Amino acid sequence: MSHRTAGHPGLPDDARGDAAEPSASCPEEVTLDVLRGRWTTLVVRELLRGDRSFTDLRQALPMLSDKALADRLAHLVQSGVLERRRQPGWPPRTQYVLTQHGRRLGPVLQVLGDWGDAL
Amino acid sequence: MSHRTAGHPGLPDDARGDAAEPSASCPEEVTLDVLRGRWTTLVVRELLRGDRSFTDLRQALPMLSDKALADRLAHLVQSGVLERRRQPGWPPRTQYVLTQHGRRLGPVLQVLGDWGDAL
């Protein structure tokens, strides 16, 4: 997990204001980039309740196609929010587990939800 | 400003898990939808400092093209975050002003920034 240079640039390196991809140069945008994609917040919320296998998540979130769920999980692993943990034994089983930093998304989602709820 | 039905649907009306547009059926996603688009958070942050004209914003946020800035402002007005306020006098001048609910994005951005900063 690398620390990124934060701050609000006056003249960022990459000045494409119309770019579709969110910027990662400012810490709010880093967080928004992690949470981007429909239902991503529900995946995180489900994992805040406990570790889950792909099959568990698929059952809990039937609105996500297998591909969309796999994409969300890969993005969250890459973002340092989740870890894939191989369970010992047979048959092999993989659990998705929030990292310590991922767990701290709990209060972030709460604040986002409170604001959206009051809109 | 209409209240939207919140809650986390088990079986949402619209079940397209791959849809590009964020869902507005869950309050976190409502907030994420308001903040979507690169540099949108910087526009809000600038307005948290005080009312601004288009020209003020353009000067403060040179990384946004005029079109991108106009798009962000229209989206934020439509989302109930901003109001366009016509100043009396000549020449006609319009200021962008945060609504009461828009002002409450201050602590939301703070929480998002703190999480992103620690990643």
mmCIF file of N, CA and C in Angstrom, chain A residues 2-3 18 32-33 36 42 45 52 55 62 79 85 95 97-98 104 111 115 117:
data_model
loop_
_atom_site.group_PDB
_atom_site.id
_atom_site.type_symbol
_atom_site.label_atom_id
_atom_site.label_comp_id
_atom_site.label_asym_id
_atom_site.label_seq_id
_atom_site.Cartn_x
_atom_site.Cartn_y
_atom_site.Cartn_z
ATOM 1 N N SER A 2 0.853 1.985 -1.043
ATOM 2 C CA SER A 2 1.747 3.132 -1.140
ATOM 3 C C SER A 2 1.027 4.406 -0.765
ATOM 4 N N HIS A 3 1.751 5.288 -0.182
ATOM 5 C CA HIS A 3 1.163 6.583 0.123
ATOM 6 C C HIS A 3 1.206 7.430 -1.141
ATOM 7 N N ASP A 18 -11.979 16.636 -19.117
ATOM 8 C CA ASP A 18 -13.120 15.861 -19.597
ATOM 9 C C ASP A 18 -12.896 14.360 -19.487
ATOM 10 N N LEU A 32 -13.203 7.990 -4.174
ATOM 11 C CA LEU A 32 -14.291 7.836 -5.144
ATOM 12 C C LEU A 32 -13.913 6.824 -6.215
ATOM 13 N N ASP A 33 -12.643 6.785 -6.571
ATOM 14 C CA ASP A 33 -12.197 5.820 -7.578
ATOM 15 C C ASP A 33 -12.307 4.385 -7.038
ATOM 16 N N ARG A 36 -15.981 3.386 -7.169
ATOM 17 C CA ARG A 36 -16.705 3.534 -8.432
ATOM 18 C C ARG A 36 -17.277 2.197 -8.903
ATOM 19 N N LEU A 42 -22.284 -2.002 -2.113
ATOM 20 C CA LEU A 42 -22.986 -3.153 -1.511
ATOM 21 C C LEU A 42 -22.038 -4.334 -1.301
ATOM 22 N N ARG A 45 -20.154 -3.437 1.778
ATOM 23 C CA ARG A 45 -21.057 -3.547 2.925
ATOM 24 C C ARG A 45 -21.262 -5.012 3.340
ATOM 25 N N ARG A 52 -16.303 -13.580 3.097
ATOM 26 C CA ARG A 52 -17.256 -14.219 2.187
ATOM 27 C C ARG A 52 -16.523 -14.880 1.038
ATOM 28 N N THR A 55 -19.133 -17.470 -3.907
ATOM 29 C CA THR A 55 -20.496 -18.028 -3.925
ATOM 30 C C THR A 55 -21.394 -17.324 -2.903
ATOM 31 N N PRO A 62 -27.698 -10.796 -5.758
ATOM 32 C CA PRO A 62 -28.146 -11.389 -7.025
ATOM 33 C C PRO A 62 -28.288 -10.375 -8.162
ATOM 34 N N SER A 79 -7.153 -2.246 -5.263
ATOM 35 C CA SER A 79 -7.169 -0.969 -4.531
ATOM 36 C C SER A 79 -6.699 -1.116 -3.090
ATOM 37 N N ARG A 85 -8.091 -14.768 0.376
ATOM 38 C CA ARG A 85 -7.388 -15.643 1.318
ATOM 39 C C ARG A 85 -7.765 -17.086 1.026
ATOM 40 N N GLN A 95 -11.625 -17.133 0.361
ATOM 41 C CA GLN A 95 -12.492 -16.166 1.024
ATOM 42 C C GLN A 95 -12.015 -14.754 0.677
ATOM 43 N N VAL A 97 -11.637 -11.085 2.129
ATOM 44 C CA VAL A 97 -11.492 -10.540 3.479
ATOM 45 C C VAL A 97 -11.099 -9.069 3.351
ATOM 46 N N LEU A 98 -11.760 -8.193 4.072
ATOM 47 C CA LEU A 98 -11.373 -6.778 4.043
ATOM 48 C C LEU A 98 -10.016 -6.591 4.711
ATOM 49 N N ARG A 104 -12.072 0.328 7.333
ATOM 50 C CA ARG A 104 -12.346 1.747 7.645
ATOM 51 C C ARG A 104 -13.278 2.396 6.629
ATOM 52 N N VAL A 111 -21.323 7.849 6.261
ATOM 53 C CA VAL A 111 -21.433 9.293 5.983
ATOM 54 C C VAL A 111 -22.041 9.512 4.586
ATOM 55 N N TRP A 115 -25.812 11.315 3.944
ATOM 56 C CA TRP A 115 -26.012 12.490 3.096
ATOM 57 C C TRP A 115 -27.029 12.168 1.987
ATOM 58 N N ASP A 117 -29.307 9.949 1.953
ATOM 59 C CA ASP A 117 -30.624 9.682 2.537
ATOM 60 C C ASP A 117 -31.382 10.970 2.785
#
